[in-house]
PDB file of C-alpha atoms in Angstrom:
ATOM      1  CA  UNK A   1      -1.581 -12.039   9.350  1.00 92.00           C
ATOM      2  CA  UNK A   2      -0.983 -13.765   5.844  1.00 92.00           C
ATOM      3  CA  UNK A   3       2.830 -13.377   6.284  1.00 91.00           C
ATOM      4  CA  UNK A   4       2.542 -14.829   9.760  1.00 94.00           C
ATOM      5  CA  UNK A   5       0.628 -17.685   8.891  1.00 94.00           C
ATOM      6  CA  UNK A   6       3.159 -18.189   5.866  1.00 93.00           C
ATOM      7  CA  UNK A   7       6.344 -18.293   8.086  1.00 93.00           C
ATOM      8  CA  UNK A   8       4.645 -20.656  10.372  1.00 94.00           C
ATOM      9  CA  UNK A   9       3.348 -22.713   7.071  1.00 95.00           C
ATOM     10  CA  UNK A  10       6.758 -23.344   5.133  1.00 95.00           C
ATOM     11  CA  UNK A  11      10.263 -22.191   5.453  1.00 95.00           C
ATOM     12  CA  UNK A  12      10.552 -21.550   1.631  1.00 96.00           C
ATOM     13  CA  UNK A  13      10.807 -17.971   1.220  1.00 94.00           C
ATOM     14  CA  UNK A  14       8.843 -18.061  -2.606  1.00 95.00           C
ATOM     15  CA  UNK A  15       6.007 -20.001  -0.634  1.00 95.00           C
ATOM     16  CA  UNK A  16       5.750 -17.436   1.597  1.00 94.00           C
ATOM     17  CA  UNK A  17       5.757 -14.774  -0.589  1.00 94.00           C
ATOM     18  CA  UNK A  18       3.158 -16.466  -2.763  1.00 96.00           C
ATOM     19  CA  UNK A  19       0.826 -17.112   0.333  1.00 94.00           C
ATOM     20  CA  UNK A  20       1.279 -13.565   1.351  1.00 93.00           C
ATOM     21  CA  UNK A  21       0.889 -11.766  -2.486  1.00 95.00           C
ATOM     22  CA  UNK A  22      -2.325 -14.334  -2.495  1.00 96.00           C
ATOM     23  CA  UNK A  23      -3.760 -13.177   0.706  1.00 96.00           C
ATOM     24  CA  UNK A  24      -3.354  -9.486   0.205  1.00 95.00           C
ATOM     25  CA  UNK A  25      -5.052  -9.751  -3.648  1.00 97.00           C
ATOM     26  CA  UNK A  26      -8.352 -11.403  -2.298  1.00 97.00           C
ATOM     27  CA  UNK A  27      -8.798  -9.031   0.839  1.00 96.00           C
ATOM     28  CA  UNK A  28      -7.787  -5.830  -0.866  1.00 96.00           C
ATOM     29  CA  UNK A  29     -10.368  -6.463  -3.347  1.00 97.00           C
ATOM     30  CA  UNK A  30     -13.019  -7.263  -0.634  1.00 97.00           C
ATOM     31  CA  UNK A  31     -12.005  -4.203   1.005  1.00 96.00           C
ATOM     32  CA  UNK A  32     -12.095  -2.265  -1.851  1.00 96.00           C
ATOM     33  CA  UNK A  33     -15.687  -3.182  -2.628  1.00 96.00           C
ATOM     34  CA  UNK A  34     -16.510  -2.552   0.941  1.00 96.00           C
ATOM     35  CA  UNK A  35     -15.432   0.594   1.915  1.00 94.00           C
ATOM     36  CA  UNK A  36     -15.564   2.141  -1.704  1.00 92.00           C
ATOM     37  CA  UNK A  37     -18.742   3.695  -0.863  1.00 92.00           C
ATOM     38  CA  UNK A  38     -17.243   4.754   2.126  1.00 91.00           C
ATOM     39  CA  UNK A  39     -14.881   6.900   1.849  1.00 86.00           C
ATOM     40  CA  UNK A  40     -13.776   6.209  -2.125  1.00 88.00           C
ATOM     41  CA  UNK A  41     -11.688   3.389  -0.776  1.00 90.00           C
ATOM     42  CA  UNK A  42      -8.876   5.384   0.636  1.00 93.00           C
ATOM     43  CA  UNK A  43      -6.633   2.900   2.611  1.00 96.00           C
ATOM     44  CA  UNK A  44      -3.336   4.556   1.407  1.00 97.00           C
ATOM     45  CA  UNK A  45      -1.811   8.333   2.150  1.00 98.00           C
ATOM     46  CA  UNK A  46      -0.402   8.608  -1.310  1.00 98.00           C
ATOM     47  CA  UNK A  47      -3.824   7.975  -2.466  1.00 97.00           C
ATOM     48  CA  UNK A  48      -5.535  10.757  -0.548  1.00 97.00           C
ATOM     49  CA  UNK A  49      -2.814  13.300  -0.850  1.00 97.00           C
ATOM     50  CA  UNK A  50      -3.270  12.704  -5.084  1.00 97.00           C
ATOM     51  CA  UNK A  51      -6.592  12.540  -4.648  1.00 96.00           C
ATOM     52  CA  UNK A  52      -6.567  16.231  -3.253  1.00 96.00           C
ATOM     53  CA  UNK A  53      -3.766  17.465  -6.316  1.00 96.00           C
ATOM     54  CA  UNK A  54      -5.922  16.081  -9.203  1.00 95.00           C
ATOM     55  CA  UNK A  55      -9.890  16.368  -8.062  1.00 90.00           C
ATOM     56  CA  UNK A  56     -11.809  18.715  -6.438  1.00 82.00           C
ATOM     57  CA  UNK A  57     -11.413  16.709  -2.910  1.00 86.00           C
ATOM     58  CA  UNK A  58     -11.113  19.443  -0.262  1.00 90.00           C
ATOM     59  CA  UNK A  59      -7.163  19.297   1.147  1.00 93.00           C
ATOM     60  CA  UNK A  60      -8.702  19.834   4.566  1.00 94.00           C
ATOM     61  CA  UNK A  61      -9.845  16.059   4.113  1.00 92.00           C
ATOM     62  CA  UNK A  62      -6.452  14.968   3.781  1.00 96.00           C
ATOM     63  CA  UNK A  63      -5.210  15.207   7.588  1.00 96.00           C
ATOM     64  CA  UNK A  64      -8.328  12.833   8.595  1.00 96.00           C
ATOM     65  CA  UNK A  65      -7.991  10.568   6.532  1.00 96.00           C
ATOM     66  CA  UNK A  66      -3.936   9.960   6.926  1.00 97.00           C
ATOM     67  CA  UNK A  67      -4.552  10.291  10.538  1.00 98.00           C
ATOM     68  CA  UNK A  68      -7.111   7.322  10.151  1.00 97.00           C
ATOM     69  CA  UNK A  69      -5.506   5.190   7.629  1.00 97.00           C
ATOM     70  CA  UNK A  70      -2.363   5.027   9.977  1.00 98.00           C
ATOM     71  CA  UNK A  71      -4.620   4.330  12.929  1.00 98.00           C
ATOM     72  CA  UNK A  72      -6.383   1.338  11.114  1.00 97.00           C
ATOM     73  CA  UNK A  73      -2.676  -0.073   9.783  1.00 97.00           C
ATOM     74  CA  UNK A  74      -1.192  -0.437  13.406  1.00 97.00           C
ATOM     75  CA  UNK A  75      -4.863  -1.752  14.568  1.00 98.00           C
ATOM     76  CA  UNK A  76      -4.692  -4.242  12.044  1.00 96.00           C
ATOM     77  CA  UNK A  77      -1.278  -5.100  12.456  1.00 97.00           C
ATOM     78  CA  UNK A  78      -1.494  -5.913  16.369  1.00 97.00           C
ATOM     79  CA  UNK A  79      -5.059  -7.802  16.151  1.00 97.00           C
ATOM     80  CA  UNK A  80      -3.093  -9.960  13.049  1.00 96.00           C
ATOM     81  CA  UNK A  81      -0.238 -10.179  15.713  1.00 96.00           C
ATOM     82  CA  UNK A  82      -3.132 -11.138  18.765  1.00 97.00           C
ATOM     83  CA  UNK A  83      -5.110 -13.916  16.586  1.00 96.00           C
ATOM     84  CA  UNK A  84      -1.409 -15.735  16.385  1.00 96.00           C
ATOM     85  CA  UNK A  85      -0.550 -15.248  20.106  1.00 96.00           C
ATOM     86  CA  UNK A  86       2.174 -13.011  19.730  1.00 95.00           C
ATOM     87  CA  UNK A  87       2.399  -9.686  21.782  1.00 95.00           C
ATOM     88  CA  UNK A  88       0.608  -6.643  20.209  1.00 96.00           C
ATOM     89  CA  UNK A  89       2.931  -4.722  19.441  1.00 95.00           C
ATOM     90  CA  UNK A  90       6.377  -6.611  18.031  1.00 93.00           C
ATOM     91  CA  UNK A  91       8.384  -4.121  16.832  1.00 96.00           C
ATOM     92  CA  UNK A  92      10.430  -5.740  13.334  1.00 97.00           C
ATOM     93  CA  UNK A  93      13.717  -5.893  12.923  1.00 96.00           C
ATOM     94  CA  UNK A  94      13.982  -7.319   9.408  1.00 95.00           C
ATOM     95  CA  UNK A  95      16.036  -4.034   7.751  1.00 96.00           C
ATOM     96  CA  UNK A  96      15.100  -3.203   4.258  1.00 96.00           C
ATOM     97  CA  UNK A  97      17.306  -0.845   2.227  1.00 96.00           C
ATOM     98  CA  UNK A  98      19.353  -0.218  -0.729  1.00 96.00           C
ATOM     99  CA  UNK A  99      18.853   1.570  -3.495  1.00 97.00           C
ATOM    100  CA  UNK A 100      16.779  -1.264  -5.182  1.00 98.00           C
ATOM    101  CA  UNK A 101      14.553  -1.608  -2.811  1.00 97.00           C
ATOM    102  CA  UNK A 102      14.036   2.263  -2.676  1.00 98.00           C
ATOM    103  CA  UNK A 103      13.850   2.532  -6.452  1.00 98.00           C
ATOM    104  CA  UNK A 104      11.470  -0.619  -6.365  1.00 98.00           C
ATOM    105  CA  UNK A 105       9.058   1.220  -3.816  1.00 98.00           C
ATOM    106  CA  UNK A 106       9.161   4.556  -6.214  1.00 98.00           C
ATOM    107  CA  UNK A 107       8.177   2.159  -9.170  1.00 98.00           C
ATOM    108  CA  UNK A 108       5.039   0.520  -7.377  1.00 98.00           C
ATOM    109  CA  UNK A 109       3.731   3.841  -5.994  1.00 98.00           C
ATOM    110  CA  UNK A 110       4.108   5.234  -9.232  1.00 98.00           C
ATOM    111  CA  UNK A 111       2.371   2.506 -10.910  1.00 98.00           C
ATOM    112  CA  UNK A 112      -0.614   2.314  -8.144  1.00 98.00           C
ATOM    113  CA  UNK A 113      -1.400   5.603  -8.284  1.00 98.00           C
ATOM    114  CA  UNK A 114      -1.449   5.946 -12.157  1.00 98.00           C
ATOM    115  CA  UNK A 115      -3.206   2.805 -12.307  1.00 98.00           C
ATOM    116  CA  UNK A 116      -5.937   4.183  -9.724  1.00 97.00           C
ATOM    117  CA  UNK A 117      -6.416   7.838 -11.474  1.00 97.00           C
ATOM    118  CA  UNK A 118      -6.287   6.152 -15.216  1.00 97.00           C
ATOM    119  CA  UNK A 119      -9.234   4.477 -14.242  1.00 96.00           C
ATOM    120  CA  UNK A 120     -11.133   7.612 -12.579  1.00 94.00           C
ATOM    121  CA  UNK A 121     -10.094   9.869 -15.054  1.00 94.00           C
ATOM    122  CA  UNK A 122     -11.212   7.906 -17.808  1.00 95.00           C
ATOM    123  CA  UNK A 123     -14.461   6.944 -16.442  1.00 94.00           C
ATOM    124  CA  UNK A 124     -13.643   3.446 -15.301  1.00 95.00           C
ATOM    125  CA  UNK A 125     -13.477   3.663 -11.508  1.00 92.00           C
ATOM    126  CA  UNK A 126     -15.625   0.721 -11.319  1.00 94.00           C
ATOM    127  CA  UNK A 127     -12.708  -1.665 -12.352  1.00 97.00           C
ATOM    128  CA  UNK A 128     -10.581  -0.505  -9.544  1.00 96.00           C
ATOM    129  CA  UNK A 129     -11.031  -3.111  -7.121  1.00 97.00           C
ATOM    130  CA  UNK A 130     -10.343  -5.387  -9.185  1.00 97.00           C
ATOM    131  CA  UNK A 131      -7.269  -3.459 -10.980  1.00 98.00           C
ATOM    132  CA  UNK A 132      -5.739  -2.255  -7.989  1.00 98.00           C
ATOM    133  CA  UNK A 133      -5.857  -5.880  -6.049  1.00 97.00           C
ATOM    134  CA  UNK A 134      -4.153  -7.615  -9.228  1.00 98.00           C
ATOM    135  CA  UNK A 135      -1.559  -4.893  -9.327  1.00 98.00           C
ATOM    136  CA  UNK A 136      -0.126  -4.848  -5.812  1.00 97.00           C
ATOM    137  CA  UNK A 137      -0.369  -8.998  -6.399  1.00 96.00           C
ATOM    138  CA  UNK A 138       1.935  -8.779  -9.203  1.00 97.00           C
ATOM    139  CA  UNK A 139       3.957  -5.729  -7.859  1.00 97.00           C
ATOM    140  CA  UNK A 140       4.867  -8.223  -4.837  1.00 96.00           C
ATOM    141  CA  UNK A 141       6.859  -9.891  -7.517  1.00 96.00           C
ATOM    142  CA  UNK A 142       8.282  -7.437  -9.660  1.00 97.00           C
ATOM    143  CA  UNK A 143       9.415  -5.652  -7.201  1.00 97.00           C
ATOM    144  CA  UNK A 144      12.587  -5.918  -5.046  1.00 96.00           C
ATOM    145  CA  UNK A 145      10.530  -4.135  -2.313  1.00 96.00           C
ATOM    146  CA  UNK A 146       7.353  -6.483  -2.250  1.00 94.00           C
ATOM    147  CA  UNK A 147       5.635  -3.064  -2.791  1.00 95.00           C
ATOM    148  CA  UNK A 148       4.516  -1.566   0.408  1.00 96.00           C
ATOM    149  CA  UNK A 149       3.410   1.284  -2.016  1.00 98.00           C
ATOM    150  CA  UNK A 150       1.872   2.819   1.114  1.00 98.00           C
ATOM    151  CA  UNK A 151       2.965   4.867   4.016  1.00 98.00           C
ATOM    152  CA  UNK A 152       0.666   3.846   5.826  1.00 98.00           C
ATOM    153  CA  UNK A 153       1.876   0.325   5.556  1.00 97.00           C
ATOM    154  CA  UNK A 154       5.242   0.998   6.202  1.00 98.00           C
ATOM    155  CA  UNK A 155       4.516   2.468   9.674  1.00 98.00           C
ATOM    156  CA  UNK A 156       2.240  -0.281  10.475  1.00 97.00           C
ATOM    157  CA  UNK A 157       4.602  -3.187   9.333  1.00 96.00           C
ATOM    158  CA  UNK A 158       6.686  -1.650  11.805  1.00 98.00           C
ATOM    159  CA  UNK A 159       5.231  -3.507  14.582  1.00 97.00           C
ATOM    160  CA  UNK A 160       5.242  -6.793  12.878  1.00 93.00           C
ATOM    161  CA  UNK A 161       8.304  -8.742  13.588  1.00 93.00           C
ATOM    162  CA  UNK A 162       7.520 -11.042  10.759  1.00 89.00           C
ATOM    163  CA  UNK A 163       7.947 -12.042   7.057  1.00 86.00           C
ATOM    164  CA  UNK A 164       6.413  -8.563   6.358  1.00 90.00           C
ATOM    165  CA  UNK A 165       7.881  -6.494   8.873  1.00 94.00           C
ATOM    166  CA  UNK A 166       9.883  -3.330   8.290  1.00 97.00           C
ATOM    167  CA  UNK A 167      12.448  -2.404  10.794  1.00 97.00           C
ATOM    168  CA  UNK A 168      11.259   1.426  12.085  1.00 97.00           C
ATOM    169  CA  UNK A 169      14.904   2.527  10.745  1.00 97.00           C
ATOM    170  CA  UNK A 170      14.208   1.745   7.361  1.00 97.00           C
ATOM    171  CA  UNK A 171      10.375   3.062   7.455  1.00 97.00           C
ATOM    172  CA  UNK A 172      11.150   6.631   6.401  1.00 98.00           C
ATOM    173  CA  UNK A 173      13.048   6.355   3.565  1.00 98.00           C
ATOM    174  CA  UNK A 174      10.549   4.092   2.267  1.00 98.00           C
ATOM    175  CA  UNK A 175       7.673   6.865   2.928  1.00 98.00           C
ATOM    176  CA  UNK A 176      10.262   9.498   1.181  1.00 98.00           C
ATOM    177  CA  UNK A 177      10.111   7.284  -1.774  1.00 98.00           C
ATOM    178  CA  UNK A 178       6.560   6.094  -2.478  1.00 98.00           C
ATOM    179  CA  UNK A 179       5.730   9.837  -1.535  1.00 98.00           C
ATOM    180  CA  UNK A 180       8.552  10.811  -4.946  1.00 98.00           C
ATOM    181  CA  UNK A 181       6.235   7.614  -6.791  1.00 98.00           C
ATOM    182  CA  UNK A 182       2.928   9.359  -5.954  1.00 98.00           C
ATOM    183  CA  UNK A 183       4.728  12.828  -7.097  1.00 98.00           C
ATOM    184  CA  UNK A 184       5.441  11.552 -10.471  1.00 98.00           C
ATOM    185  CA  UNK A 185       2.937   9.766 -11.000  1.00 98.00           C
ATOM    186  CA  UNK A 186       0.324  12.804 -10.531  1.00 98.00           C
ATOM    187  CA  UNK A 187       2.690  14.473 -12.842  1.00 97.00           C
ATOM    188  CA  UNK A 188       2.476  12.435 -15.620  1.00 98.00           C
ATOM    189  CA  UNK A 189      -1.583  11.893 -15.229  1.00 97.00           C
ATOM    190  CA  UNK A 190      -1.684  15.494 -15.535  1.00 96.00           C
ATOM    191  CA  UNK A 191       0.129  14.953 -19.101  1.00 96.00           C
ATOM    192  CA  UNK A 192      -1.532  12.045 -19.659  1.00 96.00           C
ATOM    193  CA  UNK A 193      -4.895  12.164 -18.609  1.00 95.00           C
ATOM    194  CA  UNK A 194      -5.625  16.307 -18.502  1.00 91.00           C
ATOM    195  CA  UNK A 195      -9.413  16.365 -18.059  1.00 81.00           C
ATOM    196  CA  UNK A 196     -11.422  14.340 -15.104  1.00 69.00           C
ATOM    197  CA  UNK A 197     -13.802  12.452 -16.786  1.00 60.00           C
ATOM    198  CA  UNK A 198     -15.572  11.013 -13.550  1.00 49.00           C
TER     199      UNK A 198
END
């Protein structure tokens, strides 16, 4: 919704970038604090999946919740597309690809997911909302990607012919690579961070 509103707002790319990294920081960290009780605030695949290799989170959880983060991104994605009269589903065509952009989206899973498991495994988890909404603000611009960070993202930015669309051709690779981020990243907590401290 926040990249639609930006293209219709300014034809300056940086504008729209800003409006959108803006957007996403102050409703990630509502959502966090929402649905943190919930269900640990688990909005992202990568998440869940290291979730399941570093706690004691049963991996029969993991299907769910995937299953349900997925269904919530392409809900979200055609009611953003309904409130701005556009048809539900708009499938994007805006390609994204290169090896930048796929090195960018291994850097900001990597970093998300350390960030996130740094916190719980040094008894800070109550700064995540917080931490986690700042970082995928400031990943939007250090990043050649605009950090998706998040399969379930990709898919659902699929069907968003917008500002932050992905075209469904360049969705996989994108998964492939913030799955290698989350990979690494639960690799090096493991070095990092050995004992659980939550």
């Amino acid at each position: 919704g926040s990249g639609i509103m930006a293209e219709r707002l300014t034809d300056d790319v940086g504008l729209q970038l800003l409006a959108n990294a803006g957007a996403t920081v102050g409703v990630l960290y509502a959502i966090i604090l929402m649905f943190g009780p919930v269900s640990g605030a688990h909005f992202n695949p990568v998440v869940t999946l290291s979730d399941a290799a570093l706690t004691k989170r049963s991996w029969s959880d993991v299907t769910p919740y995937i299953v349900a983060q997925i269904a919530g991104g392409a809900v979200g994605v055609m009611l953003a597309n309904l409130m701005f009269e556009l048809d539900a589903i708009n499938m994007s065509d805006k390609v994204r690809d290169g090896s930048g952009q796929y090195i960018a989206e291994v850097v900001a899973t990597f970093g998300l997911v350390f960030l996130i498991f740094s916190l719980v495994r040094t008894g800070r988890d109550a700064l995540a909302a917080g931490a986690v909404a700042t970082y995928i603000g400031g990943a939007y611009w250090f990043t050649s990607s605009t950090s998706f960070a998040n399969p379930a993202v990709s898919v659902a930015r699929t069907l968003s012919n917008t500002f932050a669309g992905i075209d469904p051709g360049s969705m996989p690779m994108f998964i492939v690579m913030q799955l290698t981020g989350a990979a690494l990243a639960v690799a090096a907590i493991r070095v990092i961070y050995p004992k659980d401290c939550a």
